Coordinates of C-alpha atoms in Angstrom, one line a residue:
X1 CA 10.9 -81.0 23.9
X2 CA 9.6 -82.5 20.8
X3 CA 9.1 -80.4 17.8
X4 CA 6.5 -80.8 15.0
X5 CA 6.5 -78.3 12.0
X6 CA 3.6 -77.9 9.3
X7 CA 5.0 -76.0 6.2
X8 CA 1.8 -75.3 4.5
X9 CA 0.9 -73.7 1.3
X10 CA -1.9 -72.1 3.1
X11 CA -2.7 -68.6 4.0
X12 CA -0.3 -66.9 6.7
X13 CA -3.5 -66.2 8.4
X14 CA -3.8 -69.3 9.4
X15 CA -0.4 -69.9 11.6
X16 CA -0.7 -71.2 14.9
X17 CA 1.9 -72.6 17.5
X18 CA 0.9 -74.1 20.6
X19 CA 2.8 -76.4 23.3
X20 CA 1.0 -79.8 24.7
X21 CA 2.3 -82.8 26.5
X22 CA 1.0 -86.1 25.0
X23 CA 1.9 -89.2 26.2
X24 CA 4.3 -87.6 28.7
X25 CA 6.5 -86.0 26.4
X26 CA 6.2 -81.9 25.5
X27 CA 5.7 -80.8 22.1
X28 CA 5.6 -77.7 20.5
X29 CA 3.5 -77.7 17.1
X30 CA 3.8 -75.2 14.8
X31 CA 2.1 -74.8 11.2
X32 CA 3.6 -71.8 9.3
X33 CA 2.0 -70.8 5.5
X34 CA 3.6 -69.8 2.9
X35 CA 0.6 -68.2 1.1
X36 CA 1.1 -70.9 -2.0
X37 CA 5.0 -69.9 -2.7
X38 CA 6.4 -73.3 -3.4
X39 CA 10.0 -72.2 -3.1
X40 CA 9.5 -70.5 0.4
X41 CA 7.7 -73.9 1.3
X42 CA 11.2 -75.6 0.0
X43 CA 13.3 -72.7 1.9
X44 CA 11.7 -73.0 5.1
X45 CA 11.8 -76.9 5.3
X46 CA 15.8 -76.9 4.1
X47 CA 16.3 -74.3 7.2
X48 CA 14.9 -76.5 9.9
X49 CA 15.5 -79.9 8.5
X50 CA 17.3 -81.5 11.3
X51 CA 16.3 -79.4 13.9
X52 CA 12.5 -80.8 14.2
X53 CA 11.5 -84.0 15.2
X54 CA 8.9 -84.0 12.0
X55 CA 7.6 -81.7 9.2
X56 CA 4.1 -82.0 8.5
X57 CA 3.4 -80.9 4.6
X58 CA 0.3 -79.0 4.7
X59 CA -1.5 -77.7 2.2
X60 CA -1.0 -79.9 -0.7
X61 CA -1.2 -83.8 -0.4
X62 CA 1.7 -85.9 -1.6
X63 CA -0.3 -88.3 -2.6
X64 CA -3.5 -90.0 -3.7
X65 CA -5.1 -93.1 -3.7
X66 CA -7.4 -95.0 -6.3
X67 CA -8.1 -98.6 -5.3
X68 CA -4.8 -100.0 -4.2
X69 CA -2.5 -98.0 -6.3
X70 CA -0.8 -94.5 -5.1
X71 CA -0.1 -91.6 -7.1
X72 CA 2.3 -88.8 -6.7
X73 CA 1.6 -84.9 -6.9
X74 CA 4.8 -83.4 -9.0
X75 CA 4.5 -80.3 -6.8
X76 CA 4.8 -81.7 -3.5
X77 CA 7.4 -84.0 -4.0
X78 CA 9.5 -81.3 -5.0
X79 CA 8.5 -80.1 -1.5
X80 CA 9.4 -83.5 0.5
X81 CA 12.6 -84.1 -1.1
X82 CA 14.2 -80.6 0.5
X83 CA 13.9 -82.9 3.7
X84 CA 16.9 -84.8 3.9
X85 CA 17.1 -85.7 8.1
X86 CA 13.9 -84.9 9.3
X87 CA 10.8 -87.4 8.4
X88 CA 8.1 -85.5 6.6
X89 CA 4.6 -86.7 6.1
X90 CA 1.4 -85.3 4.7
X91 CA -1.6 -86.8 6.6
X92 CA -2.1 -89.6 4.3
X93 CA -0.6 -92.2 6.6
X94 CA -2.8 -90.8 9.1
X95 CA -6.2 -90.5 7.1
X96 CA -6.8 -94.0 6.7
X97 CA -6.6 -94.8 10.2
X98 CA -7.7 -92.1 12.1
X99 CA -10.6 -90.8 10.1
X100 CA -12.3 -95.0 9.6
X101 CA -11.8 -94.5 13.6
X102 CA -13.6 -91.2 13.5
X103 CA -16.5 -92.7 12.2
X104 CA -16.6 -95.7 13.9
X105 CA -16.1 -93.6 17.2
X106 CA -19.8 -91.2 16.4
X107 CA -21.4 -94.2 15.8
X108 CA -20.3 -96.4 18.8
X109 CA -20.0 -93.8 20.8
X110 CA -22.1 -91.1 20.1
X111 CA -24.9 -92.7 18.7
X112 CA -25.1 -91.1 15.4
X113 CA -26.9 -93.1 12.4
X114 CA -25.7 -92.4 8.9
X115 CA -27.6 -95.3 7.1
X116 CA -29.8 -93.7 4.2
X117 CA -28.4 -90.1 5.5
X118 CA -27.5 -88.0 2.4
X119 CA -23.8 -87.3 2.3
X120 CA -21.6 -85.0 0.0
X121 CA -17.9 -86.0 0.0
X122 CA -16.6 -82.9 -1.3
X123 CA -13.3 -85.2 -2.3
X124 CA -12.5 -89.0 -1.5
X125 CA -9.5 -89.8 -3.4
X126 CA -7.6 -87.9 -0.5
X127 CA -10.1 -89.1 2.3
X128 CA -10.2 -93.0 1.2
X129 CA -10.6 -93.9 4.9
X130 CA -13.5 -91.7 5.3
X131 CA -15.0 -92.1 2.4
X132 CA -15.7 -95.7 2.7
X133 CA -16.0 -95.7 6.4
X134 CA -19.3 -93.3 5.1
X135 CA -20.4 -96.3 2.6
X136 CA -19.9 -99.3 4.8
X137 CA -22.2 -97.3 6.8
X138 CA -25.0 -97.0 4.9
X139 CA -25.1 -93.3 4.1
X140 CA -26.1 -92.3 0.1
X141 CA -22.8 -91.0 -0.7
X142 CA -22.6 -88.3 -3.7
X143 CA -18.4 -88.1 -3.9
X144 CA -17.5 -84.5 -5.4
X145 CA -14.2 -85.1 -6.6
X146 CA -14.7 -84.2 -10.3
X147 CA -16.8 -81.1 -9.0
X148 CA -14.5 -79.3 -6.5
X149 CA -11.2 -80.2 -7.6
X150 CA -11.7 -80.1 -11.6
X151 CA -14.8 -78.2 -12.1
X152 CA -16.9 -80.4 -13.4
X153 CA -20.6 -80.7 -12.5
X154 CA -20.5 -84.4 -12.9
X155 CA -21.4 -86.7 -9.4
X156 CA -20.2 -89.9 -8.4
X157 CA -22.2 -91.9 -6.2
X158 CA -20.5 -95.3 -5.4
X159 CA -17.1 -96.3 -4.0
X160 CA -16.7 -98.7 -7.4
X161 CA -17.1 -95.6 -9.8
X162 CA -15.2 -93.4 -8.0
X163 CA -12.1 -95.4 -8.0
X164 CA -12.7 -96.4 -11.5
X165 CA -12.7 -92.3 -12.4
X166 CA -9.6 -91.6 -10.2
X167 CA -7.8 -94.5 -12.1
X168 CA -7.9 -92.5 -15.9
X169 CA -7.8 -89.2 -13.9
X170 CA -5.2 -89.6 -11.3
X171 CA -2.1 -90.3 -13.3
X172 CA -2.8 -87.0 -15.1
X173 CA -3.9 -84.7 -12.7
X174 CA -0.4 -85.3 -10.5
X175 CA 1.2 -83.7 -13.2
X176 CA -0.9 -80.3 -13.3
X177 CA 0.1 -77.8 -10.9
X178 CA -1.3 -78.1 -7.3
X179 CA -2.8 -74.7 -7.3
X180 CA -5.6 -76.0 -10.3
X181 CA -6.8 -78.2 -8.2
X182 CA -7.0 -76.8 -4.7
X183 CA -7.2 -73.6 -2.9
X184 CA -3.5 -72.4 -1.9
X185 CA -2.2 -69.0 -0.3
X186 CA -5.0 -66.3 -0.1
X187 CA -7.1 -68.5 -1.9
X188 CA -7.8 -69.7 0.9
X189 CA -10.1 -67.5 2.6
X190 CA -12.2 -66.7 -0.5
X191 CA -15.6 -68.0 -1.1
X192 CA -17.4 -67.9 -4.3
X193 CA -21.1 -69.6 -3.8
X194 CA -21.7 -72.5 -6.5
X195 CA -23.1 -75.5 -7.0
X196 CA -25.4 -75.2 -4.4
X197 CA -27.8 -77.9 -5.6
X198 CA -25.0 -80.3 -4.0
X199 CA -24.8 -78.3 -0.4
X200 CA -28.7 -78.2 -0.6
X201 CA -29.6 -81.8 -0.7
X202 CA -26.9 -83.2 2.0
X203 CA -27.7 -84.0 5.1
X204 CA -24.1 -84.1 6.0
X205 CA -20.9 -82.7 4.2
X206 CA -17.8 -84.2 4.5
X207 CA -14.4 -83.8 3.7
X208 CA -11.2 -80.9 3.1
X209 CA -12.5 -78.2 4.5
X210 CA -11.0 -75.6 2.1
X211 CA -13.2 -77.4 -0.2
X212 CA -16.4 -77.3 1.5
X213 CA -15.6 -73.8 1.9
X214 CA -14.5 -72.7 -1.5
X215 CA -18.3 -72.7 -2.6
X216 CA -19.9 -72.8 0.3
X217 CA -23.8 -71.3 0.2
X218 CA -25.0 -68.4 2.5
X219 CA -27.1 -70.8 4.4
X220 CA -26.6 -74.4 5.8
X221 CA -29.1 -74.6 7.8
X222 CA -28.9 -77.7 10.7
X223 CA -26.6 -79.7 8.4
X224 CA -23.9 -81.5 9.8
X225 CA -19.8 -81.2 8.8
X226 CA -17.2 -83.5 9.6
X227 CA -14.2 -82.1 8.5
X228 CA -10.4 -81.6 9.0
X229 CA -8.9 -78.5 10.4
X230 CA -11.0 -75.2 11.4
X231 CA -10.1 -71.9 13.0
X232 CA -12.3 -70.3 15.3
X233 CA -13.0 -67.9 12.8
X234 CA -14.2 -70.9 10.4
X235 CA -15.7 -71.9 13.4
X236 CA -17.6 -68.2 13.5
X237 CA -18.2 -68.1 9.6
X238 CA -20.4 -72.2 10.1
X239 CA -22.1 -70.4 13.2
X240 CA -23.0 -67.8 11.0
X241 CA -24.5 -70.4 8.3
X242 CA -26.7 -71.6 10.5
X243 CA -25.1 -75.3 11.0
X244 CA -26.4 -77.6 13.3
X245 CA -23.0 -79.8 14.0
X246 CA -19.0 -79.3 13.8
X247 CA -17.2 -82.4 13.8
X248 CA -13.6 -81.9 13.4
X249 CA -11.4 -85.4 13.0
X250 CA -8.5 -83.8 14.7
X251 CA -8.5 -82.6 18.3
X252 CA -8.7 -79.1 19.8
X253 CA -5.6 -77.5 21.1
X254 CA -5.6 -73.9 22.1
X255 CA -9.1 -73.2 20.3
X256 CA -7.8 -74.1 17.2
X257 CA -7.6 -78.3 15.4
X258 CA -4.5 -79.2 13.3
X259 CA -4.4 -80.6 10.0
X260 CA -4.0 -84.4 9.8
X261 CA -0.5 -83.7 8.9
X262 CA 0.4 -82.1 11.9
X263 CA -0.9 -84.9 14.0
X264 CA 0.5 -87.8 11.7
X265 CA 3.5 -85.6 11.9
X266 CA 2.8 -85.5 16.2
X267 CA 2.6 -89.2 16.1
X268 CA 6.0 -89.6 14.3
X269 CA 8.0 -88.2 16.5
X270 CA 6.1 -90.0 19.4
X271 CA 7.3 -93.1 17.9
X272 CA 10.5 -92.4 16.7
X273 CA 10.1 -94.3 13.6
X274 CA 10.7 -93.7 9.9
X275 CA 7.4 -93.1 8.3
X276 CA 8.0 -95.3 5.7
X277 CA 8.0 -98.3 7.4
X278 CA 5.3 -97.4 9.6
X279 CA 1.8 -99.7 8.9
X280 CA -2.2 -98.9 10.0
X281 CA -1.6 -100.8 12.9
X282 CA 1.2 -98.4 14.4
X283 CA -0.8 -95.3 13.9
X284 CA -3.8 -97.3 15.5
X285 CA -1.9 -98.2 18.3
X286 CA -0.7 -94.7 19.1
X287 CA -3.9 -93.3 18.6
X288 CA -5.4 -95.8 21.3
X289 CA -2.5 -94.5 23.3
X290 CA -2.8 -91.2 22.9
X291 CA -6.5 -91.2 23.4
X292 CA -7.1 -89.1 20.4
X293 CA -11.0 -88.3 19.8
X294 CA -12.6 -86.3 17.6
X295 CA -14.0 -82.5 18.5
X296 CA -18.3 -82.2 18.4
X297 CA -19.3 -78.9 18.0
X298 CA -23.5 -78.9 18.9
X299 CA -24.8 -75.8 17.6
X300 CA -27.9 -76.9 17.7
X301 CA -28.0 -76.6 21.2
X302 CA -26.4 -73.1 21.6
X303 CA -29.5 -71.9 19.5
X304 CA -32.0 -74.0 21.9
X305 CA -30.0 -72.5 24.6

């Protein structure tokens, strides 16, 4: 059996383990938080390195993209290097692919129409794929990457601007300590209603969902999410908003969808390769293999129903 382990920074709350078979081979996928302890993250990934087939780094991205150049966070490659024989990944391989596909799939598939649909992108620089997937479509994109990860009430609302901002920001902002600029640990599960004016006018939010959630109104009535990974009680707390649509990028197993770590990390040890010489087209290739498809959550119809 095939193991896959997501350290995450995230709330213990949060841990899941399941076992699967994917493309006739078993797996057992864990995700264990560390509610934002760094050095347990470091512990835990030094005490099974080896005996997994992949770590999956969850809760803090390695790294971020602006245009064509890649930055580092300081904090989670202090992380990474505690794994010295098993790969580790973070999602970002995965994002690009996976997520374009995602969008691609509710269009082609599903029918759904995003041209002149209002769209808050909570944050892009760690969604690239997404993000422009979104534009190419048509949708009026407002990118909140200055507002949810900084604090700043400032908007960006095309792809050119945005990587023009994360150009001067990014090679500072790696530096700072991840906790700043994301929710971590117990963090996590707090919610502190703000900037509402942003929630209001979208007809669809997209992105991290710790992010969406951190300021998240009372009501978000009929509006669509398309977002990473959700528990049923994050499931439960959107019902209770009033949502009209769940769209998760990452499938459902047990109740429950992974991080994109976790399934970049799944799709690692399917292949057997070294991460860093893996390319777009390999993930694609497994995906198509696996038959991976996003999770639509129709709320609207449980309260026709």
């Amino acid at each position: 059996m095939k193991r896959v382990m997501s350290v995450s920074l995230g709330s213990s709350v949060r841990d899941h383990a399941v076992e699967t078979e994917i493309m006739g081979q078993r797996l057992l996928i864990e995700r264990i938080g560390t509610n934002g302890d760094i050095e347990k993250a470091i512990e835990l990934i030094r005490k099974y390195d080896g005996q997994v087939d992949a770590f999956g780094l969850g809760g803090i991205d390695l790294y971020i993209y602006a245009g064509d150049k890649r930055y580092t966070f300081r904090d989670a490659k202090r992380i990474a290097l505690a794994a010295r024989k098993s790969p580790i990944v973070d999602g970002s391989g995965l994002k690009n692919t996976l997520e374009r596909k995602v969008i691609a799939y509710l269009q082609n598939e599903l029918g759904m129409v995003f041209a002149n649909k209002k769209v808050l992108m909570v944050c892009a620089v760690d969604r690239f794929g997404m993000a422009e997937s979104l534009a190419a479509a048509g949708a009026d994109m407002t990118f909140g990457d200055l507002i949810f990860a900084l604090g700043l009430p400032v908007s960006i609302s095309s792809i050119t601007s945005l990587q023009m901002v994360a150009k001067i920001v990014a090679p500072i902002i790696v530096k700072l300590p991840f906790k700043l600029l994301y929710p971590t640990g117990g963090k996590q599960e707090h919610q502190t209603p703000k900037y509402g004016s942003y929630y209001e006018r979208a007809d669809i939010i997209a992105g991290d969902f710790h992010f969406i959630k951190r300021y998240m109104p009372e009501n978000l009535s009929g509006k669509c999410i398309i977002t990473n990974t959700v528990t049923q009680r994050d499931i439960q707390l959107l019902r209770d908003r009033e949502i009209g649509q769940l769209i998760t990028t990452t499938p459902e197993f047990n109740g429950r969808s992974f991080g994109t770590n976790v399934m970049e990390g799944v799709l690692v040890a399917l292949s057997g390769k070294n991460p860093d010489i893996m390319v777009p087209e390999d993930y694609s290739c497994l995906l198509e293999a696996v038959g991976f498809r996003p999770r639509v959550l129709n709320f609207r119809e449980e309260m026709a129903g």
